[in-house]
Amino acid sequence: TQLLEQSPQFLSIQEGENLTVYCNSSSVFSSLQWYRQEPGEGPVLLVTVVTGGEVKKLKRLTFQFGDARKDSSLHITAAQPGDTGLYLCAGATGNQFYFGTGTSLTVIP
Amino acid sequence: EAGVAQSPRYKIIEKRQSVAFWCNPISGHATLYWYQQILGQGPKLLIQFQNNGVVDDSQLPKDRFSAERLKGVDSTLKIQPAKLEDSAVYLCASSLVPDSGNTIYFGEGSWLTVV
């Protein structure tokens, strides 16, 4: 069972464009994390959100946690080739974490 | 602060052989996870330990995979015998109790190729 669905699964854009990645679930999470993973490496934490409706900004990245704490989005402004990678959301509920299906982003120079 | 350590980084074995991966979590992290990740997909939880007890191993193929965390710190994941479809990255991760605001930290992964 996949608790967290991400969309789109693949995204290829030109440098300078904006994009949004979605992470959706029917389950409520106590917190949600976003990770970026580059080829040959483990996932690296970008942000943790814990409050419904919370918005966090990390330079050109904006993260939002849904009011009902069931979904989240990641928006990247003016994408750069260095943003290329696999983006993963992960939700914590009870004593477990559940990972999303992943979004593979390619930013073309 | 030292991160999650894993070894070996890369391993190539023939099908039906065995392999073992080792993980040392971040100091003080009671929860340890082993994930299997197929290229381009999200990680799939194989087993979760809380100290030296198993919290969830529902997706661990127990006929060929085994894992232990005897002293509540280091852990090993073993595959015997390996199949071609076991080719993947095996990620170890650790966290404090998976409560609100706590985060999973990952190692760099152990890349397994079964030929």
CSV table of N, CA, C and O in Angstrom, one decimal, chain A residues 1 9-10 30-31 33 35 37-45 48 50 86 88 90 92-104, chain B residues 9-10 31 33 35 37 40-43 45 48 50 55-56 59 89 91 95-109 111:
chain,number,residue,atom,x,y,z
A,1,THR,N,0.8,-1.2,0.0
A,1,THR,CA,0.0,0.0,0.0
A,1,THR,C,0.9,1.2,0.0
A,1,THR,O,1.8,1.4,0.8
A,9,GLN,N,5.5,12.2,-11.8
A,9,GLN,CA,6.5,11.2,-11.5
A,9,GLN,C,7.8,11.6,-12.2
A,9,GLN,O,8.9,11.4,-11.6
A,10,PHE,N,7.7,12.2,-13.4
A,10,PHE,CA,8.9,12.7,-14.1
A,10,PHE,C,8.7,14.2,-14.5
A,10,PHE,O,7.5,14.5,-14.9
A,30,SER,N,1.7,13.5,11.3
A,30,SER,CA,2.1,14.5,12.3
A,30,SER,C,3.2,15.4,11.8
A,30,SER,O,3.3,16.5,12.3
A,31,SER,N,3.9,15.0,10.8
A,31,SER,CA,4.9,15.8,10.2
A,31,SER,C,5.2,15.3,8.8
A,31,SER,O,4.9,14.1,8.5
A,33,GLN,N,8.3,15.5,5.7
A,33,GLN,CA,9.6,15.9,5.2
A,33,GLN,C,9.7,15.8,3.7
A,33,GLN,O,9.1,15.0,3.1
A,35,TYR,N,12.9,15.5,0.8
A,35,TYR,CA,14.3,15.1,0.6
A,35,TYR,C,14.6,15.3,-0.9
A,35,TYR,O,13.7,15.1,-1.8
A,37,GLN,N,17.5,13.6,-3.6
A,37,GLN,CA,18.5,12.6,-3.7
A,37,GLN,C,19.2,12.7,-5.1
A,37,GLN,O,18.5,12.7,-6.1
A,38,GLU,N,20.5,12.8,-5.1
A,38,GLU,CA,21.2,12.8,-6.3
A,38,GLU,C,21.8,11.4,-6.6
A,38,GLU,O,21.9,10.6,-5.7
A,39,PRO,N,22.1,11.2,-7.9
A,39,PRO,CA,22.6,9.8,-8.2
A,39,PRO,C,23.8,9.4,-7.4
A,39,PRO,O,24.7,10.1,-7.2
A,40,GLY,N,23.7,8.2,-6.9
A,40,GLY,CA,24.8,7.6,-6.1
A,40,GLY,C,24.8,8.0,-4.7
A,40,GLY,O,25.8,7.7,-4.0
A,41,GLU,N,23.8,8.8,-4.2
A,41,GLU,CA,23.8,9.3,-2.9
A,41,GLU,C,22.5,8.9,-2.2
A,41,GLU,O,21.6,8.6,-2.8
A,42,GLY,N,22.6,9.0,-0.8
A,42,GLY,CA,21.3,8.8,-0.1
A,42,GLY,C,20.5,10.1,-0.1
A,42,GLY,O,21.0,11.2,-0.4
A,43,PRO,N,19.2,10.0,0.3
A,43,PRO,CA,18.4,11.2,0.3
A,43,PRO,C,18.9,12.2,1.4
A,43,PRO,O,19.3,11.8,2.5
A,44,VAL,N,18.8,13.5,1.0
A,44,VAL,CA,19.3,14.5,1.9
A,44,VAL,C,18.0,15.4,2.3
A,44,VAL,O,17.3,15.8,1.4
A,45,LEU,N,17.9,15.6,3.6
A,45,LEU,CA,16.7,16.4,4.1
A,45,LEU,C,16.8,17.8,3.6
A,45,LEU,O,17.8,18.5,3.7
A,48,THR,N,11.4,20.0,7.1
A,48,THR,CA,10.4,19.3,7.9
A,48,THR,C,9.3,20.3,8.2
A,48,THR,O,9.5,21.4,8.7
A,50,VAL,N,5.5,20.7,10.2
A,50,VAL,CA,4.7,20.0,11.3
A,50,VAL,C,3.3,20.6,11.5
A,50,VAL,O,2.5,19.9,12.1
A,86,LEU,N,16.1,13.4,-7.6
A,86,LEU,CA,14.9,12.8,-7.2
A,86,LEU,C,14.4,13.4,-5.9
A,86,LEU,O,15.1,13.5,-4.9
A,88,LEU,N,11.7,13.5,-2.9
A,88,LEU,CA,10.9,12.5,-2.1
A,88,LEU,C,10.2,13.2,-1.0
A,88,LEU,O,10.9,14.0,-0.2
A,90,ALA,N,8.1,12.4,2.7
A,90,ALA,CA,7.9,11.4,3.7
A,90,ALA,C,7.1,11.9,4.8
A,90,ALA,O,7.4,12.9,5.3
A,92,ALA,N,5.3,11.3,8.6
A,92,ALA,CA,5.4,10.5,9.9
A,92,ALA,C,4.0,10.4,10.5
A,92,ALA,O,3.3,11.4,10.7
A,93,THR,N,3.7,9.2,10.9
A,93,THR,CA,2.4,8.9,11.6
A,93,THR,C,2.6,7.8,12.5
A,93,THR,O,3.3,6.8,12.1
A,94,GLY,N,2.1,7.9,13.7
A,94,GLY,CA,2.3,6.8,14.7
A,94,GLY,C,3.8,6.8,15.0
A,94,GLY,O,4.4,7.8,15.3
A,95,ASN,N,4.4,5.6,14.8
A,95,ASN,CA,5.8,5.5,15.1
A,95,ASN,C,6.5,5.1,13.8
A,95,ASN,O,7.6,4.5,13.8
A,96,GLN,N,6.0,5.5,12.6
A,96,GLN,CA,6.6,5.1,11.4
A,96,GLN,C,6.6,6.3,10.4
A,96,GLN,O,5.8,7.2,10.5
A,97,PHE,N,7.5,6.2,9.4
A,97,PHE,CA,7.6,7.1,8.3
A,97,PHE,C,7.2,6.4,7.0
A,97,PHE,O,7.5,5.2,6.9
A,98,TYR,N,6.5,7.1,6.2
A,98,TYR,CA,6.1,6.5,4.9
A,98,TYR,C,6.6,7.4,3.8
A,98,TYR,O,6.4,8.7,3.8
A,99,PHE,N,7.2,6.9,2.8
A,99,PHE,CA,7.8,7.6,1.7
A,99,PHE,C,6.8,7.7,0.5
A,99,PHE,O,6.1,6.8,0.2
A,100,GLY,N,6.9,8.8,-0.2
A,100,GLY,CA,6.2,9.0,-1.5
A,100,GLY,C,6.9,8.2,-2.6
A,100,GLY,O,7.9,7.6,-2.5
A,101,THR,N,6.2,8.3,-3.7
A,101,THR,CA,6.6,7.5,-4.9
A,101,THR,C,7.8,8.2,-5.7
A,101,THR,O,8.4,7.6,-6.5
A,102,GLY,N,8.1,9.4,-5.3
A,102,GLY,CA,9.2,10.1,-5.9
A,102,GLY,C,8.9,10.9,-7.2
A,102,GLY,O,8.1,10.5,-8.0
A,103,THR,N,9.6,12.0,-7.3
A,103,THR,CA,9.5,12.8,-8.6
A,103,THR,C,10.9,13.1,-9.1
A,103,THR,O,11.7,13.6,-8.3
A,104,SER,N,11.2,12.6,-10.3
A,104,SER,CA,12.5,12.8,-10.9
A,104,SER,C,12.5,14.1,-11.7
A,104,SER,O,11.8,14.2,-12.7
B,9,ARG,N,30.0,0.2,0.1
B,9,ARG,CA,29.2,1.1,-0.8
B,9,ARG,C,28.7,0.4,-2.0
B,9,ARG,O,27.7,0.6,-2.5
B,10,TYR,N,29.5,-0.5,-2.5
B,10,TYR,CA,29.2,-1.3,-3.7
B,10,TYR,C,29.5,-2.7,-3.6
B,10,TYR,O,30.5,-3.1,-3.0
B,31,THR,N,15.9,4.6,16.7
B,31,THR,CA,15.1,3.9,15.6
B,31,THR,C,16.1,3.8,14.4
B,31,THR,O,16.7,4.7,14.0
B,33,TYR,N,16.3,2.0,10.4
B,33,TYR,CA,15.5,1.5,9.3
B,33,TYR,C,16.4,1.0,8.2
B,33,TYR,O,17.5,1.5,8.0
B,35,TYR,N,15.9,0.3,4.1
B,35,TYR,CA,15.1,0.5,3.0
B,35,TYR,C,15.7,-0.1,1.7
B,35,TYR,O,16.9,-0.1,1.6
B,37,GLN,N,15.7,0.5,-2.4
B,37,GLN,CA,15.3,1.5,-3.3
B,37,GLN,C,15.7,1.1,-4.7
B,37,GLN,O,16.9,0.9,-5.0
B,40,GLY,N,15.2,5.4,-9.3
B,40,GLY,CA,14.2,6.3,-9.7
B,40,GLY,C,12.9,6.2,-8.9
B,40,GLY,O,12.0,7.0,-9.2
B,41,GLN,N,12.8,5.3,-8.0
B,41,GLN,CA,11.6,5.1,-7.2
B,41,GLN,C,11.9,5.6,-5.7
B,41,GLN,O,13.0,5.7,-5.3
B,42,GLY,N,10.8,5.7,-5.0
B,42,GLY,CA,10.9,6.0,-3.5
B,42,GLY,C,11.4,4.8,-2.8
B,42,GLY,O,11.2,3.7,-3.2
B,43,PRO,N,12.0,5.0,-1.6
B,43,PRO,CA,12.5,3.9,-0.8
B,43,PRO,C,11.3,3.0,-0.3
B,43,PRO,O,10.3,3.6,0.1
B,45,LEU,N,10.3,0.4,2.7
B,45,LEU,CA,10.8,0.0,4.0
B,45,LEU,C,10.9,-1.5,4.1
B,45,LEU,O,9.9,-2.2,3.8
B,48,GLN,N,12.1,-2.0,10.4
B,48,GLN,CA,12.3,-0.9,11.3
B,48,GLN,C,12.5,-1.5,12.7
B,48,GLN,O,11.8,-2.3,13.2
B,50,GLN,N,13.2,-0.5,16.8
B,50,GLN,CA,13.2,0.5,17.9
B,50,GLN,C,14.1,-0.1,18.9
B,50,GLN,O,13.8,-1.1,19.6
B,55,VAL,N,9.9,-3.2,14.9
B,55,VAL,CA,8.7,-2.5,14.9
B,55,VAL,C,7.8,-2.9,13.7
B,55,VAL,O,6.6,-3.2,13.8
B,56,ASP,N,8.5,-3.1,12.6
B,56,ASP,CA,7.8,-3.4,11.4
B,56,ASP,C,8.7,-4.2,10.4
B,56,ASP,O,9.8,-3.6,10.1
B,59,GLN,N,7.3,-6.0,5.1
B,59,GLN,CA,7.7,-6.1,3.7
B,59,GLN,C,9.1,-6.7,3.5
B,59,GLN,O,9.6,-6.6,2.4
B,89,VAL,N,19.6,-0.3,-4.3
B,89,VAL,CA,20.3,0.4,-3.3
B,89,VAL,C,19.7,0.1,-2.0
B,89,VAL,O,18.5,0.1,-1.8
B,91,LEU,N,19.4,1.3,1.7
B,91,LEU,CA,19.6,2.5,2.5
B,91,LEU,C,19.3,2.2,3.9
B,91,LEU,O,18.3,1.6,4.3
B,95,SER,N,16.7,7.6,13.2
B,95,SER,CA,16.0,8.8,13.8
B,95,SER,C,15.8,8.6,15.2
B,95,SER,O,15.9,7.5,15.8
B,96,LEU,N,15.4,9.7,15.9
B,96,LEU,CA,14.8,9.6,17.2
B,96,LEU,C,13.5,9.0,17.0
B,96,LEU,O,13.1,8.5,15.9
B,97,VAL,N,12.7,9.0,18.0
B,97,VAL,CA,11.3,8.4,17.9
B,97,VAL,C,10.6,9.1,16.8
B,97,VAL,O,10.6,10.3,16.7
B,98,PRO,N,10.0,8.4,15.8
B,98,PRO,CA,9.3,9.1,14.7
B,98,PRO,C,8.1,9.9,15.1
B,98,PRO,O,7.0,9.6,14.7
B,99,ASP,N,8.3,10.9,15.9
B,99,ASP,CA,7.3,11.7,16.3
B,99,ASP,C,7.3,13.0,15.6
B,99,ASP,O,8.1,13.3,14.7
B,100,SER,N,6.3,13.9,15.9
B,100,SER,CA,6.2,15.1,15.2
B,100,SER,C,7.5,15.9,15.2
B,100,SER,O,8.1,16.2,16.3
B,101,GLY,N,8.0,16.3,14.0
B,101,GLY,CA,9.2,17.1,14.0
B,101,GLY,C,10.5,16.3,13.8
B,101,GLY,O,11.5,16.9,13.5
B,102,ASN,N,10.5,15.1,14.2
B,102,ASN,CA,11.7,14.3,14.1
B,102,ASN,C,11.9,13.9,12.6
B,102,ASN,O,11.0,13.8,11.9
B,103,THR,N,13.1,13.6,12.3
B,103,THR,CA,13.5,13.4,10.9
B,103,THR,C,14.3,12.1,10.8
B,103,THR,O,15.0,11.7,11.7
B,104,ILE,N,14.2,11.5,9.6
B,104,ILE,CA,15.0,10.4,9.2
B,104,ILE,C,16.3,10.9,8.6
B,104,ILE,O,16.2,11.8,7.7
B,105,TYR,N,17.4,10.4,9.0
B,105,TYR,CA,18.7,10.7,8.3
B,105,TYR,C,19.2,9.5,7.7
B,105,TYR,O,19.3,8.4,8.3
B,106,PHE,N,19.7,9.6,6.4
B,106,PHE,CA,20.1,8.5,5.6
B,106,PHE,C,21.6,8.4,5.5
B,106,PHE,O,22.3,9.4,5.5
B,107,GLY,N,22.0,7.1,5.4
B,107,GLY,CA,23.4,6.9,4.9
B,107,GLY,C,23.5,7.0,3.4
B,107,GLY,O,22.5,7.3,2.8
B,108,GLU,N,24.7,6.8,2.9
B,108,GLU,CA,24.9,7.0,1.4
B,108,GLU,C,24.4,5.8,0.6
B,108,GLU,O,24.3,5.9,-0.6
B,109,GLY,N,24.1,4.7,1.3
B,109,GLY,CA,23.5,3.5,0.6
B,109,GLY,C,24.6,2.5,0.3
B,109,GLY,O,25.8,2.8,0.1
B,111,TRP,N,25.1,-0.2,-2.7
B,111,TRP,CA,24.6,-0.5,-4.1
B,111,TRP,C,24.9,-2.0,-4.4
B,111,TRP,O,26.0,-2.4,-4.4
